CSV table of C-alpha atoms in Angstrom, one decimal:
chain,number,residue,atom,x,y,z
A,1253,MET,CA,16.3,1.4,8.8
A,1254,LYS,CA,16.2,2.0,12.6
A,1255,SER,CA,13.7,0.1,14.7
A,1256,SER,CA,11.1,2.4,16.3
A,1257,ILE,CA,10.7,2.3,20.1
A,1258,LEU,CA,7.9,4.1,22.0
A,1259,VAL,CA,8.4,4.5,25.7
A,1260,PHE,CA,5.3,5.1,27.8
A,1261,GLY,CA,6.8,6.2,31.0
A,1262,SER,CA,8.3,8.8,33.3
A,1263,THR,CA,11.8,10.1,33.6
A,1264,ASN,CA,12.4,7.8,36.6
A,1265,PHE,CA,11.2,4.8,34.6
A,1266,LEU,CA,13.7,5.6,31.8
A,1267,ALA,CA,16.5,5.5,34.4
A,1268,THR,CA,15.6,1.9,35.2
A,1269,LEU,CA,15.9,0.7,31.6
A,1270,PRO,CA,19.1,-0.9,30.2
A,1271,ASP,CA,21.3,1.5,28.2
A,1272,GLN,CA,21.2,-0.8,25.2
A,1273,ILE,CA,17.5,-0.2,24.8
A,1274,LEU,CA,17.8,3.6,24.8
A,1275,ASP,CA,20.7,3.9,22.3
A,1276,THR,CA,19.5,6.5,19.8
A,1277,ASN,CA,22.2,5.6,17.4
A,1278,ILE,CA,20.5,2.3,16.9
A,1279,PHE,CA,16.9,3.0,17.6
A,1280,SER,CA,14.4,5.7,16.9
A,1281,ILE,CA,12.9,6.5,20.3
A,1282,ASP,CA,9.8,8.6,21.3
A,1283,ILE,CA,8.8,9.2,24.9
A,1284,VAL,CA,5.2,10.0,26.0
A,1285,THR,CA,3.5,10.2,29.3
A,1286,SER,CA,-0.2,10.1,28.5
A,1287,LEU,CA,-2.5,7.7,26.7
A,1288,SER,CA,-3.6,10.3,24.1
A,1289,GLN,CA,0.0,11.1,23.3
A,1290,ALA,CA,0.8,7.4,22.9
A,1291,GLN,CA,-2.2,6.8,20.5
A,1292,SER,CA,-1.3,9.9,18.5
A,1293,CYS,CA,2.3,8.9,18.2
A,1294,ILE,CA,1.3,5.4,17.1
A,1295,HIS,CA,-1.0,6.7,14.4
A,1296,ILE,CA,1.7,9.0,13.0
A,1297,THR,CA,4.8,6.9,13.3
A,1298,PRO,CA,5.1,3.1,12.6
A,1299,ILE,CA,6.2,1.5,15.9
A,1300,ASP,CA,8.0,-1.8,16.5
A,1301,ILE,CA,8.2,-2.0,20.3
A,1302,ILE,CA,6.3,-0.3,23.1
A,1303,LEU,CA,7.8,-0.2,26.6
A,1304,VAL,CA,5.0,0.5,29.1
A,1305,GLN,CA,5.4,1.6,32.7
A,1306,ALA,CA,2.6,-0.1,34.6
A,1307,SER,CA,2.3,2.5,37.4
A,1308,LEU,CA,1.7,5.3,34.9
A,1309,GLU,CA,-1.9,6.3,34.5
A,1310,GLY,CA,-3.4,4.9,31.3
A,1311,SER,CA,-0.9,2.0,31.0
A,1312,MET,CA,-3.5,-0.8,31.2
A,1313,GLU,CA,-5.8,1.1,28.8
A,1314,LEU,CA,-2.9,1.4,26.3
A,1315,CYS,CA,-2.2,-2.3,26.4
A,1316,SER,CA,-5.9,-3.1,25.9
A,1317,TRP,CA,-6.3,-0.6,23.1
A,1318,LEU,CA,-3.3,-2.0,21.3
A,1319,LYS,CA,-4.8,-5.5,21.5
A,1320,GLU,CA,-8.0,-4.2,19.9
A,1321,GLN,CA,-6.2,-2.7,16.9
A,1322,THR,CA,-5.9,-5.4,14.3
A,1323,LYS,CA,-3.5,-3.3,12.2
A,1324,LEU,CA,-1.2,-2.9,15.2
A,1325,SER,CA,-0.9,-6.6,15.9
A,1326,CYS,CA,2.8,-6.4,14.8
A,1327,VAL,CA,3.7,-4.1,17.6
A,1328,TYR,CA,5.4,-5.8,20.5
A,1329,CYS,CA,4.2,-4.5,23.9
A,1330,ILE,CA,6.4,-5.0,27.0
A,1331,LEU,CA,4.7,-4.1,30.3
A,1332,PHE,CA,7.0,-3.3,33.1
A,1333,GLU,CA,5.5,-3.9,36.5
A,1334,ASP,CA,6.7,-1.2,39.0
A,1335,ARG,CA,3.5,-0.7,41.1
A,1336,PRO,CA,4.8,-0.7,44.7
A,1337,GLU,CA,1.8,-2.6,46.1
A,1338,LEU,CA,2.3,-5.5,43.7
A,1339,LEU,CA,6.1,-5.5,44.1
A,1340,THR,CA,5.7,-5.8,47.8
A,1341,GLN,CA,3.3,-8.7,47.5
A,1342,LYS,CA,5.6,-10.4,45.0
A,1343,SER,CA,8.5,-10.3,47.4
A,1344,GLN,CA,6.5,-12.7,49.7
A,1345,GLU,CA,7.0,-15.4,47.1
A,1346,ASN,CA,3.4,-16.3,46.5
A,1347,TRP,CA,3.9,-18.1,43.2
A,1348,GLU,CA,0.2,-18.9,42.6
A,1349,TRP,CA,-0.7,-15.2,43.0
A,1350,GLU,CA,2.2,-14.1,40.8
A,1351,LEU,CA,1.1,-16.5,38.0
A,1352,LEU,CA,-2.4,-15.1,38.1
A,1353,VAL,CA,-1.1,-11.5,37.9
A,1354,ASN,CA,1.1,-12.4,35.0
A,1355,ALA,CA,-1.8,-14.0,33.2
A,1356,ALA,CA,-4.0,-11.0,33.8
A,1357,ALA,CA,-1.4,-8.6,32.3
A,1358,LEU,CA,-1.0,-10.7,29.2
A,1359,GLU,CA,-4.8,-11.0,28.8
A,1360,GLN,CA,-5.0,-7.2,28.9
A,1361,GLY,CA,-2.8,-7.0,25.8
A,1362,ALA,CA,0.9,-7.1,26.8
A,1363,ASP,CA,3.1,-9.4,24.8
A,1364,ALA,CA,5.6,-9.6,27.7
A,1365,TYR,CA,5.4,-8.9,31.4
A,1366,VAL,CA,8.5,-7.9,33.3
A,1367,TRP,CA,8.7,-7.5,37.1
A,1368,GLN,CA,11.0,-4.6,37.9
A,1369,ILE,CA,13.3,-4.5,40.9
A,1370,PRO,CA,13.0,-1.2,42.8
A,1371,GLU,CA,16.3,0.7,42.8
A,1372,ASN,CA,16.2,1.3,46.6
A,1373,GLN,CA,15.5,-2.3,47.3
A,1374,THR,CA,18.3,-3.7,49.5
A,1375,THR,CA,17.2,-7.3,49.8
A,1376,TYR,CA,18.2,-7.9,46.1
A,1377,SER,CA,21.8,-8.7,45.1
A,1378,LEU,CA,23.7,-7.4,42.1
A,1379,ALA,CA,23.1,-10.8,40.6
A,1380,ASN,CA,19.3,-10.3,40.9
A,1381,PHE,CA,19.6,-6.9,39.1
A,1382,ALA,CA,21.8,-8.5,36.4
A,1383,ALA,CA,19.3,-11.3,35.9
A,1384,ASN,CA,16.4,-8.8,35.7
A,1385,TYR,CA,18.3,-6.8,33.1
A,1386,GLN,CA,18.9,-10.0,31.1
A,1387,ILE,CA,15.2,-10.7,31.1
A,1388,ILE,CA,14.4,-7.2,29.8
A,1389,ILE,CA,17.0,-7.5,27.0
A,1390,ALA,CA,15.8,-10.9,26.1
A,1391,GLN,CA,12.2,-9.7,25.7
A,1392,PHE,CA,13.4,-6.7,23.8
A,1393,THR,CA,15.3,-8.9,21.4
A,1394,VAL,CA,12.2,-11.0,20.9
A,1395,GLY,CA,10.3,-7.8,20.0
A,1396,LEU,CA,13.0,-6.8,17.5
A,1397,ARG,CA,13.0,-10.2,15.9
A,1398,LYS,CA,9.2,-10.1,15.5
A,1399,ALA,CA,9.4,-6.6,14.0
A,1400,GLN,CA,12.0,-7.7,11.5
A,1401,LYS,CA,9.9,-10.8,10.5
A,1402,TYR,CA,6.9,-8.5,10.0
A,1403,ARG,CA,9.0,-6.1,7.7
A,1404,ASP,CA,10.2,-9.1,5.7
A,1405,LEU,CA,6.7,-10.3,5.3
A,1406,LEU,CA,5.6,-6.9,4.1
A,1407,ASP,CA,8.4,-6.8,1.6
A,1408,LYS,CA,7.5,-10.3,0.3
A,1409,ASN,CA,3.8,-9.3,0.1
A,1410,ALA,CA,4.6,-6.1,-1.8
A,1411,LEU,CA,6.7,-8.1,-4.2
A,1412,LEU,CA,3.9,-10.7,-4.7
A,1413,SER,CA,1.4,-8.0,-5.2
A,1414,ALA,CA,3.5,-6.3,-7.8
A,1415,ILE,CA,3.9,-9.6,-9.6
A,1416,ALA,CA,0.2,-10.3,-9.4
A,1417,LEU,CA,-0.7,-6.8,-10.7
A,1418,ALA,CA,1.8,-6.7,-13.6
A,1419,ASP,CA,1.5,-8.0,-17.1
A,1420,SER,CA,4.6,-10.2,-17.7
A,1421,LEU,CA,4.8,-9.4,-21.5
A,1422,THR,CA,4.4,-5.7,-21.6
A,1423,GLU,CA,5.4,-4.8,-18.0
A,1424,LEU,CA,2.3,-2.6,-17.8
A,1425,ASN,CA,-0.3,-3.0,-15.0
A,1426,ASN,CA,-2.7,-5.8,-15.8
A,1427,ARG,CA,-6.5,-6.1,-15.8
A,1428,ARG,CA,-6.6,-7.1,-12.1
A,1429,ALA,CA,-4.7,-3.9,-11.3
A,1430,LEU,CA,-7.2,-1.9,-13.3
A,1431,GLU,CA,-10.1,-3.5,-11.4
A,1432,TRP,CA,-8.4,-2.4,-8.2
A,1433,ASP,CA,-7.3,1.1,-9.2
A,1434,LEU,CA,-10.3,2.3,-11.2
A,1435,PRO,CA,-12.8,2.5,-8.3
A,1436,ARG,CA,-10.1,4.2,-6.2
A,1437,GLN,CA,-9.5,6.8,-8.9
A,1438,VAL,CA,-13.3,7.4,-9.3
A,1439,GLN,CA,-13.6,8.0,-5.5
A,1440,GLN,CA,-10.6,10.3,-5.5
A,1441,ALA,CA,-11.9,12.4,-8.4
A,1442,ARG,CA,-15.3,12.8,-6.7
A,1443,THR,CA,-13.8,13.7,-3.3
A,1444,LEU,CA,-11.5,16.3,-4.9
A,1445,LYS,CA,-14.1,17.4,-7.4
A,1446,ASP,CA,-11.6,16.9,-10.2
A,1447,PRO,CA,-12.3,15.7,-13.7
A,1448,PHE,CA,-11.3,12.1,-14.5
A,1449,SER,CA,-11.2,10.6,-18.0
A,1450,LEU,CA,-10.3,7.2,-19.5
A,1451,ILE,CA,-9.0,6.0,-22.9
A,1452,ILE,CA,-9.5,2.5,-24.2
A,1453,LEU,CA,-7.6,1.5,-27.3
A,1454,ASP,CA,-7.1,-1.5,-29.5
A,1455,VAL,CA,-4.6,-2.4,-32.2
A,1456,ASP,CA,-6.3,-2.6,-35.6
A,1457,PHE,CA,-6.1,-5.9,-37.4
A,1458,PHE,CA,-3.7,-7.4,-34.9
A,1459,LYS,CA,-4.8,-10.9,-35.7
A,1460,LYS,CA,-3.3,-10.4,-39.2
A,1461,VAL,CA,0.1,-9.7,-37.7
A,1462,ASN,CA,0.0,-13.0,-35.7
A,1463,ASP,CA,-1.3,-14.9,-38.7
A,1464,THR,CA,1.4,-13.5,-41.0
A,1465,HIS,CA,4.5,-13.3,-38.8
A,1466,GLY,CA,3.7,-15.5,-35.8
A,1467,HIS,CA,2.9,-14.9,-32.2
A,1468,LEU,CA,6.5,-14.2,-31.2
A,1469,VAL,CA,6.6,-11.2,-33.6
A,1470,GLY,CA,3.1,-10.2,-32.3
A,1471,ASP,CA,4.4,-10.2,-28.7
A,1472,ARG,CA,7.4,-8.1,-29.7
A,1473,LEU,CA,5.2,-5.7,-31.5
A,1474,LEU,CA,3.0,-5.3,-28.3
A,1475,GLN,CA,6.1,-4.6,-26.3
A,1476,LEU,CA,7.3,-1.9,-28.7
A,1477,LEU,CA,3.9,-0.4,-28.8
A,1478,CYS,CA,3.6,-0.2,-25.0
A,1479,LYS,CA,7.0,1.6,-24.8
A,1480,ARG,CA,5.9,4.1,-27.4
A,1481,LEU,CA,2.6,4.7,-25.7
A,1482,GLN,CA,4.2,5.2,-22.3
A,1483,ASN,CA,6.8,7.6,-23.8
A,1484,ASN,CA,3.9,9.8,-24.9
A,1485,LEU,CA,1.8,9.8,-21.8
A,1486,ARG,CA,2.1,12.2,-18.9
A,1487,SER,CA,3.7,11.2,-15.6
A,1488,GLN,CA,0.3,10.9,-13.9
A,1489,ASP,CA,-1.3,8.8,-16.6
A,1490,ILE,CA,-1.5,5.1,-15.8
A,1491,ALA,CA,-1.6,2.5,-18.6
A,1492,PHE,CA,-3.0,-1.1,-18.3
A,1493,ARG,CA,-3.1,-4.1,-20.5
A,1494,TYR,CA,-6.8,-4.9,-20.5
A,1495,GLY,CA,-6.5,-8.0,-22.5
A,1496,GLY,CA,-4.8,-9.3,-25.8
A,1497,GLU,CA,-4.1,-6.2,-27.8
A,1498,GLU,CA,-6.5,-3.9,-25.9
A,1499,PHE,CA,-5.3,-1.3,-23.4
A,1500,VAL,CA,-6.8,1.2,-21.0
A,1501,VAL,CA,-5.3,4.5,-19.8
A,1502,LEU,CA,-6.5,6.3,-16.7
A,1503,LEU,CA,-6.2,10.1,-16.9
A,1504,THR,CA,-6.2,11.7,-13.5
A,1505,ASN,CA,-7.5,15.3,-13.2
A,1506,THR,CA,-8.2,15.4,-17.0
A,1507,SER,CA,-11.2,16.9,-18.8
A,1508,ILE,CA,-12.7,15.4,-21.9
A,1509,GLU,CA,-10.9,18.0,-24.1
A,1510,GLU,CA,-7.5,17.2,-22.6
A,1511,ALA,CA,-8.2,13.4,-22.9
A,1512,LEU,CA,-9.0,13.9,-26.6
A,1513,ASN,CA,-5.7,15.7,-27.1
A,1514,ILE,CA,-3.9,12.8,-25.4
A,1515,ALA,CA,-5.8,10.2,-27.5
A,1516,VAL,CA,-5.1,12.1,-30.7
A,1517,ARG,CA,-1.3,12.2,-29.8
A,1518,LEU,CA,-1.3,8.5,-29.2
A,1519,ASN,CA,-3.1,7.8,-32.4
A,1520,ARG,CA,-0.6,9.9,-34.3
A,1521,VAL,CA,2.6,8.5,-32.8
A,1522,VAL,CA,1.6,5.0,-33.5
A,1523,ASP,CA,0.6,5.7,-37.1
A,1524,GLU,CA,3.4,8.0,-38.1
A,1525,SER,CA,6.3,5.5,-38.0
A,1526,SER,CA,6.8,1.7,-38.2
A,1527,PHE,CA,7.8,-0.7,-35.5
A,1528,VAL,CA,11.2,-2.3,-36.0
A,1529,ILE,CA,11.0,-5.9,-35.0
A,1530,ASN,CA,14.5,-6.8,-36.2
A,1531,ASN,CA,17.0,-6.0,-39.0
A,1532,GLN,CA,14.7,-7.7,-41.6
A,1533,LEU,CA,11.3,-6.8,-40.4
A,1534,SER,CA,9.4,-3.5,-39.7
A,1535,ILE,CA,5.6,-3.4,-39.2
A,1536,ASN,CA,3.2,-0.6,-39.6
A,1537,ILE,CA,0.1,-0.6,-37.4
A,1538,THR,CA,-2.7,1.7,-36.4
A,1539,ILE,CA,-4.9,1.9,-33.3
A,1540,SER,CA,-8.5,2.9,-32.6
A,1541,LEU,CA,-9.3,4.7,-29.4
A,1542,GLY,CA,-12.5,5.4,-27.4
A,1543,VAL,CA,-12.6,8.3,-24.9
A,1544,ALA,CA,-15.0,9.1,-22.0
A,1545,THR,CA,-15.0,11.2,-18.9
A,1546,LEU,CA,-16.5,10.6,-15.5
A,1547,GLU,CA,-20.1,11.8,-15.1
A,1548,PRO,CA,-22.3,12.2,-11.9
A,1549,GLU,CA,-24.4,9.2,-12.8
A,1550,ASP,CA,-21.5,6.9,-13.2
A,1551,ASN,CA,-21.3,4.1,-10.7
A,1552,GLU,CA,-18.6,4.0,-8.0
A,1553,THR,CA,-16.7,1.1,-9.6
A,1554,GLY,CA,-16.1,3.0,-12.8
A,1555,ILE,CA,-17.6,0.2,-14.9
A,1556,SER,CA,-20.2,2.5,-16.5
A,1557,LEU,CA,-17.4,4.9,-17.5
A,1558,LEU,CA,-15.3,2.1,-18.9
A,1559,HIS,CA,-18.4,0.8,-20.8
A,1560,ARG,CA,-19.0,4.2,-22.5
A,1561,ALA,CA,-15.3,4.4,-23.6
A,1562,ASP,CA,-15.6,0.8,-24.9
A,1563,GLN,CA,-18.7,1.8,-26.9
A,1564,CYS,CA,-16.7,4.7,-28.4
A,1565,LEU,CA,-13.9,2.2,-29.3
A,1566,LEU,CA,-16.4,-0.1,-31.0
A,1567,ALA,CA,-17.8,2.9,-33.0
A,1568,ALA,CA,-14.3,3.8,-34.1
A,1569,LYS,CA,-13.6,0.3,-35.3
A,1570,GLU,CA,-17.0,0.1,-37.1
A,1571,THR,CA,-16.5,3.3,-38.9
A,1572,GLY,CA,-13.1,2.7,-40.4
A,1573,ARG,CA,-10.5,2.3,-37.6
A,1574,ASN,CA,-7.4,4.4,-37.0
A,1575,LYS,CA,-9.4,7.1,-35.3
A,1576,VAL,CA,-10.4,8.6,-31.9
A,1577,VAL,CA,-14.1,8.6,-30.9
A,1578,SER,CA,-15.4,10.3,-27.8
A,1579,TRP,CA,-18.7,10.4,-26.0
A,1580,ASP,CA,-20.3,13.8,-26.4
A,1581,GLU,CA,-22.1,16.0,-23.8
A,1582,HIS,CA,-25.5,14.4,-24.6
A,1583,HIS,CA,-24.2,11.0,-23.4
A,1584,HIS,CA,-25.7,9.1,-26.2
A,1585,ILE,CA,-24.1,6.6,-28.6
A,1586,SER,CA,-25.6,8.4,-31.6
A,1587,HIS,CA,-23.8,11.7,-30.6
A,1588,LEU,CA,-20.2,10.6,-31.0
A,1589,ASN,CA,-17.5,12.9,-32.1
A,1590,SER,CA,-15.0,11.3,-34.5
A,1591,VAL,CA,-11.5,12.5,-35.4
A,1592,SER,CA,-9.7,10.5,-38.0
A,1593,TYR,CA,-6.2,10.6,-39.5
C-alpha cells in the first residue's frame, strides 16, 4: 500500500522539494493550493504526511486545524518556512529569535519545521543545500515511520476487536458483538425507513445432550448446528451466540412475514436430519424460535425488540417446543402466532 502525501503548495514550492518525496511510483500524491481543498481532500482520502508551504495563504490555519482534529493525530505535518521576511531575518544568525519562531510553528500544529534555502540565494554553498535536503528527507522519513506504526496499530486493534467480538467455540459473533451491532442496526433501519426483524432461538433439551454424552459432544453439536444455521441464512443475515445454546439472528431489511419464513426454514433444517458427531454417534435435536420486528415504540438500543422476541421464544418452549412463535400486530403476549412442525 502506497503512503499518501498531500502537498499544500504552489508549483514553485514543488520545484524545491527533493525528487525522492515526489516519486509517484512509491507515493500517492495530491496537490492543493487552498485551505478548503486541503480539508476536503483529507476528509476523502486517508493522508499520512502533509507538506505545507508557509508562504501560501491558509498554511498556518491548516496546521492549527490539523492539530484540533483528534482523528487526524496520526497525520505528520511538515511546515516549510519560505516566507522571505523570515528567511532574511534568519540569515542574520539570531539564534534566540530563530528558536522562538520554531517553537511558535510547532505550537500551531506542525510536527516538523524546516527552513528552506531560496534557490536564488548566492550566499549558501552546495553543501548548505545538500544539508537542507538531508533535513527534509530525514523529517519525511520520520513521518513515514509514524504512519507505518499507526497502520500496524490499526491492524492489531482490528485483530483484537475481532477476537473480542467472536465466540471461540462456534466462530459466530458473540453477545458483546450483538450489544454493539443491534443499536446500529436499529438506527440504520429507522434512518432508511426499512423493516428490521430479529430471531432468537434455543436448542430444545440441550442439557440432556450434555448429561448423556458429555460436554465435548455438546460443544461439537453446537458447532455443527451453527454451520447448518449459517448455510440456511441469507448473506445479509447476522448470527450471534447469545449464550450457552441460545442464538440471535439479526435480519436487515426484513418484514415480519419474511422473518417468519426464515425462522420456519431454520426450524425445518434442524429437525429434518440428525447431526453426525462421529462414526458411532448421531444426534437428533430440535429448536424453538421467537420472532419480532422493529416497531416505532421500540427503544434505540433494540433491547425492547429483543425482549419481545425472547417472550415469543419462552412461549414456544412453554407450549411444546420445536416451533416458531411470533409477536402479532396487536403487540401483546396473548396474541402470539404459533407454527409447529
